[in-house]
Short mmCIF file of C-alpha atoms in Angstrom, two decimals:
data_model
loop_
_atom_site.label_atom_id
_atom_site.label_comp_id
_atom_site.label_asym_id
_atom_site.label_seq_id
_atom_site.Cartn_x
_atom_site.Cartn_y
_atom_site.Cartn_z
CA MET A 6 68.31 107.82 80.19
CA ARG A 7 65.87 106.05 77.91
CA PHE A 8 67.40 104.57 74.74
CA GLU A 9 64.96 103.52 72.06
CA VAL A 10 65.32 102.15 68.53
CA ARG A 11 62.13 102.17 66.51
CA ASP A 12 61.61 100.30 63.23
CA LEU A 13 65.24 100.87 62.23
CA ALA A 14 66.57 99.84 58.84
CA CYS A 15 70.31 100.01 58.30
CA GLY A 16 72.78 99.15 55.60
CA TYR A 17 74.82 100.68 52.82
CA THR A 18 72.24 101.09 50.04
CA PRO A 19 68.53 101.95 50.42
CA SER A 20 67.59 99.22 47.95
CA ALA A 21 69.28 96.47 49.96
CA PRO A 22 69.15 97.06 53.74
CA VAL A 23 71.22 94.71 55.87
CA LEU A 24 68.66 94.88 58.69
CA ARG A 25 65.01 95.91 58.80
CA HIS A 26 62.46 96.51 61.55
CA VAL A 27 64.92 96.62 64.45
CA ASN A 28 63.24 97.65 67.70
CA LEU A 29 64.70 97.79 71.18
CA LEU A 30 64.23 99.75 74.40
CA LEU A 31 66.68 100.21 77.26
CA GLU A 32 65.91 101.96 80.51
CA PRO A 33 68.67 103.09 82.93
CA GLY A 34 70.67 100.15 84.25
CA GLU A 35 69.32 97.63 81.76
CA ILE A 36 71.43 95.28 79.65
CA CYS A 37 70.74 94.18 76.09
CA CYS A 38 72.67 91.35 74.44
CA VAL A 39 72.66 91.30 70.63
CA LEU A 40 72.97 87.81 69.18
CA GLY A 41 73.06 86.43 65.67
CA PRO A 42 75.26 84.53 63.20
CA ASN A 43 78.31 86.01 61.53
CA GLY A 44 77.45 88.44 58.74
CA VAL A 45 73.90 89.09 59.90
CA GLY A 46 74.54 92.81 60.52
CA LYS A 47 75.56 93.30 64.16
CA THR A 48 78.47 95.60 63.27
CA THR A 49 76.32 97.49 60.76
CA LEU A 50 73.74 98.02 63.49
CA PHE A 51 76.32 99.42 65.89
CA ARG A 52 77.78 101.71 63.22
CA THR A 53 74.28 103.08 62.69
CA LEU A 54 73.59 103.55 66.41
CA LEU A 55 76.88 105.46 66.73
CA ASN A 56 76.05 107.77 63.78
CA LEU A 57 78.95 106.38 61.77
CA LEU A 58 76.47 105.12 59.17
CA PRO A 59 73.22 106.92 58.30
CA SER A 60 70.06 104.97 58.97
CA LEU A 61 67.86 104.00 56.03
CA ALA A 62 64.60 104.22 57.99
CA GLY A 63 63.30 104.47 61.53
CA THR A 64 64.68 106.38 64.51
CA VAL A 65 67.30 106.12 67.23
CA ALA A 66 66.32 108.23 70.23
CA ILE A 67 67.73 109.12 73.64
CA ASP A 68 65.14 110.51 76.03
CA GLY A 69 62.87 111.05 73.04
CA GLU A 70 65.38 113.08 71.02
CA ASP A 71 66.51 111.78 67.61
CA THR A 72 70.29 111.27 67.88
CA ARG A 73 70.81 111.48 64.12
CA ARG A 74 70.89 115.26 64.53
CA TRP A 75 73.54 115.14 67.25
CA LYS A 76 77.13 116.14 66.66
CA PRO A 77 79.86 113.64 67.66
CA ARG A 78 80.82 115.48 70.85
CA GLN A 79 77.19 115.65 71.99
CA LEU A 80 76.79 111.91 71.42
CA SER A 81 80.07 111.13 73.22
CA ARG A 82 78.75 112.82 76.36
CA VAL A 83 76.04 110.18 76.59
CA VAL A 84 77.28 107.12 74.68
CA ALA A 85 80.67 105.37 74.89
CA TYR A 86 81.88 102.58 72.62
CA VAL A 87 84.23 99.67 73.30
CA ALA A 88 85.51 98.01 70.14
CA GLN A 89 85.88 94.27 69.72
CA ALA A 90 89.68 94.31 69.82
CA HIS A 91 92.42 96.85 70.28
CA ILE A 92 96.01 96.21 69.23
CA PRO A 93 98.43 98.26 71.34
CA THR A 94 101.03 100.10 69.26
CA GLN A 95 102.60 102.54 71.74
CA PRO A 96 103.95 101.87 75.25
CA PHE A 97 101.53 104.16 77.07
CA ARG A 98 100.86 103.61 80.73
CA VAL A 99 97.48 102.21 81.72
CA ARG A 100 96.33 105.50 83.27
CA GLU A 101 97.31 107.36 80.08
CA VAL A 102 95.21 105.04 77.94
CA ALA A 103 92.25 105.51 80.27
CA MET A 104 92.70 109.29 80.06
CA MET A 105 92.11 109.06 76.30
CA GLY A 106 88.44 108.62 77.16
CA ARG A 107 88.41 112.19 78.51
CA LEU A 108 90.29 113.87 75.65
CA GLY A 109 87.37 113.91 73.22
CA LEU A 110 85.36 115.92 75.72
CA LEU A 111 87.97 118.66 76.11
CA SER A 112 88.50 121.65 73.87
CA ALA A 113 91.42 121.47 71.46
CA ALA A 114 93.74 123.59 73.63
CA ALA A 115 92.66 122.24 77.03
CA GLN A 116 94.73 119.94 79.22
CA PRO A 117 93.22 117.31 81.54
CA GLY A 118 92.52 118.83 84.93
CA ARG A 119 92.11 117.49 88.42
CA ARG A 120 88.54 116.36 87.77
CA ASP A 121 89.63 114.44 84.66
CA HIS A 122 92.30 112.60 86.63
CA GLU A 123 89.81 111.77 89.38
CA LEU A 124 87.39 110.31 86.86
CA VAL A 125 90.11 108.18 85.31
CA GLU A 126 91.19 106.85 88.70
CA GLN A 127 87.57 106.02 89.52
CA ALA A 128 87.05 104.26 86.18
CA LEU A 129 90.12 102.08 86.77
CA GLU A 130 88.82 101.30 90.27
CA ASP A 131 85.37 100.43 88.93
CA VAL A 132 86.73 97.74 86.62
CA GLY A 133 89.21 96.44 89.18
CA ILE A 134 92.52 97.38 87.58
CA ARG A 135 93.58 100.50 89.46
CA HIS A 136 96.58 98.57 90.75
CA LEU A 137 97.81 98.45 87.13
CA ARG A 138 97.65 102.23 86.65
CA ASP A 139 101.42 102.62 86.14
CA LYS A 140 101.93 99.46 84.11
CA ILE A 141 102.80 99.65 80.42
CA TYR A 142 99.76 98.90 78.25
CA THR A 143 101.67 96.59 75.93
CA GLU A 144 102.76 94.44 78.88
CA ILE A 145 99.41 93.62 80.48
CA SER A 146 97.25 90.61 79.58
CA GLY A 147 94.48 90.50 77.01
CA GLY A 148 91.80 90.38 79.68
CA GLU A 149 93.33 93.34 81.47
CA ARG A 150 93.44 95.26 78.19
CA GLN A 151 89.74 94.63 77.67
CA LEU A 152 88.96 95.90 81.15
CA LEU A 153 91.11 98.93 80.40
CA MET A 154 89.10 99.65 77.25
CA ILE A 155 85.98 99.57 79.41
CA ALA A 156 87.63 101.93 81.90
CA ARG A 157 88.57 104.29 79.07
CA ALA A 158 84.93 104.34 77.98
CA LEU A 159 83.73 104.85 81.57
CA ALA A 160 85.98 107.88 81.89
CA GLN A 161 83.56 109.60 79.49
CA GLN A 162 80.85 109.19 82.16
CA PRO A 163 78.43 107.66 79.66
CA LYS A 164 74.84 106.76 80.32
CA LEU A 165 74.96 104.06 77.63
CA LEU A 166 77.90 101.75 76.97
CA ILE A 167 77.99 99.98 73.59
CA MET A 168 80.38 97.02 73.39
CA ASP A 169 81.26 94.89 70.37
CA GLU A 170 81.97 91.32 71.52
CA PRO A 171 83.66 92.34 74.78
CA THR A 172 84.73 88.77 75.60
CA ALA A 173 86.10 87.80 72.17
CA ASN A 174 89.40 85.88 72.40
CA LEU A 175 89.45 85.94 76.21
CA ASP A 176 90.10 82.88 78.35
CA TYR A 177 87.33 81.66 80.61
CA GLY A 178 88.51 83.53 83.70
CA ASN A 179 88.82 86.87 81.94
CA MET A 180 85.50 86.32 80.18
CA ALA A 181 83.86 85.84 83.58
CA ARG A 182 85.52 89.01 84.91
CA VAL A 183 84.26 91.07 81.98
CA MET A 184 80.73 89.71 82.32
CA GLN A 185 80.73 90.44 86.05
CA CYS A 186 81.94 93.96 85.25
CA ILE A 187 78.98 94.42 82.86
CA ARG A 188 76.55 93.39 85.58
CA GLN A 189 78.16 95.77 88.06
CA LEU A 190 77.99 98.66 85.58
CA ALA A 191 74.29 98.01 85.04
CA ALA A 192 73.74 97.89 88.80
CA SER A 193 75.31 101.36 88.99
CA GLY A 194 72.72 102.71 86.54
CA ILE A 195 74.62 102.54 83.24
CA SER A 196 72.76 100.89 80.35
CA VAL A 197 74.84 98.35 78.43
CA LEU A 198 74.34 97.11 74.87
CA PHE A 199 76.76 94.39 73.76
CA THR A 200 77.14 91.77 71.06
CA SER A 201 78.03 88.17 71.71
CA HIS A 202 78.16 84.75 70.09
CA MET A 203 77.22 83.09 73.38
CA PRO A 204 73.52 82.97 74.34
CA ASP A 205 74.59 81.97 77.86
CA GLN A 206 75.86 85.52 78.40
CA ALA A 207 72.37 86.91 77.84
CA PHE A 208 71.00 84.49 80.42
CA TYR A 209 73.80 85.24 82.89
CA CYS A 210 73.13 88.99 82.72
CA ARG A 211 69.35 88.51 82.93
CA ALA A 212 69.46 90.71 79.84
CA LYS A 213 67.04 91.86 77.30
CA THR A 214 67.99 90.23 74.01
CA LEU A 215 67.95 91.25 70.37
CA LEU A 216 68.19 88.14 68.20
CA LEU A 217 69.03 88.79 64.55
CA CYS A 218 68.20 86.18 61.93
CA ARG A 219 68.93 86.08 58.22
CA GLY A 220 65.73 86.65 56.31
CA GLY A 221 63.60 86.90 59.43
CA ALA A 222 62.33 89.68 61.62
CA PRO A 223 64.55 90.56 64.61
CA ARG A 224 63.24 89.35 67.95
CA PHE A 225 63.52 91.54 71.05
CA GLY A 226 62.54 90.91 74.64
CA PRO A 227 63.71 89.19 77.84
CA ALA A 228 66.31 86.48 77.16
CA GLU A 229 64.06 83.80 78.64
CA GLU A 230 61.36 84.64 76.10
CA VAL A 231 63.48 85.34 73.02
CA LEU A 232 66.03 82.52 73.29
CA SER A 233 64.04 79.35 72.81
CA GLU A 234 65.42 76.19 71.22
CA ARG A 235 63.37 76.93 68.11
CA SER A 236 64.49 80.55 67.71
CA LEU A 237 68.15 79.64 68.27
CA GLN A 238 67.95 76.90 65.66
CA GLU A 239 66.37 79.32 63.19
CA ALA A 240 69.09 81.89 63.84
CA TYR A 241 72.12 79.61 63.79
CA GLY A 242 70.95 76.78 61.56
CA THR A 243 71.77 74.03 64.03
CA ALA A 244 69.99 72.24 66.84
CA ILE A 245 70.58 73.91 70.22
CA GLN A 246 69.19 72.79 73.55
CA VAL A 247 68.25 75.11 76.39
CA PHE A 248 68.27 73.77 79.94
CA GLU A 249 68.16 75.10 83.49
CA VAL A 250 70.61 74.76 86.34
CA VAL A 251 69.93 75.68 89.94
CA GLY A 252 72.54 77.83 91.67
CA ALA A 253 72.84 78.67 95.33
CA GLY A 254 70.99 81.85 96.21
CA GLU A 255 69.68 82.59 92.72
CA ARG A 256 66.71 81.59 90.65
CA PRO A 257 67.40 78.88 88.04
CA LEU A 258 69.82 79.95 85.32
CA ARG A 259 69.37 78.88 81.73
CA LEU A 260 72.26 77.57 79.67
CA THR A 261 72.64 76.37 76.09
CA ALA A 262 74.53 73.59 74.35
CA PRO A 263 74.57 72.09 70.87
CA ARG A 264 72.25 69.13 70.46
CA PHE A 265 74.38 66.36 69.00
CA GLU A 266 72.87 63.25 67.47
CA GLU A 267 73.67 60.00 69.27
#
């Protein structure tokens, strides 16, 4: 699946777009990290990509076909969405929550069949929480809930997974687990588009990066090219240093840190 955004403008009124000239391209198994300060338009962009908000200009295409003409069920067969946070309200079991990813693909009168249950079990296995399948959703940890939301999305069998700040409010260990899960999903051929406030995550995933800046044109390309000290300072309004560390068995990894005055 080839996912392409061309010269997209999005927002709530044609006279005042939130974002202009957004371009990105994802091939199967590629990752794109969307970065930018609060209020720059990341959520507006995702609402537009998911057809929840009409675009003001440009195109969003999957395999060359404009998705603005697609009905919700058609889009859900290709694209799955994981929201930034989910507050559990009912004591469903983990496997029942994951099954919710299949329900939107069934007809109104249909019940999940054997194949649906197999896909749910596989999705839970893929994110490493199948052992929690009979646990109550309200009783598992925040990190486990986030992995469950990913499993629920995977149960749709998407070709593109869109995730809004998948590591928000997670401790360091759970954040690392979610990021490793993203890399594994990409290795399996699923394209992943996610937002973050941490440039290091783009470097860790060897991701393409879309950097959004207030008043400036969006930058898109490999993380190593897009995320320079200058571009990060322009985006976030503070001095940020980029440096390299050498890890065993991998090429040097770039990291970022604020540049404090002595």
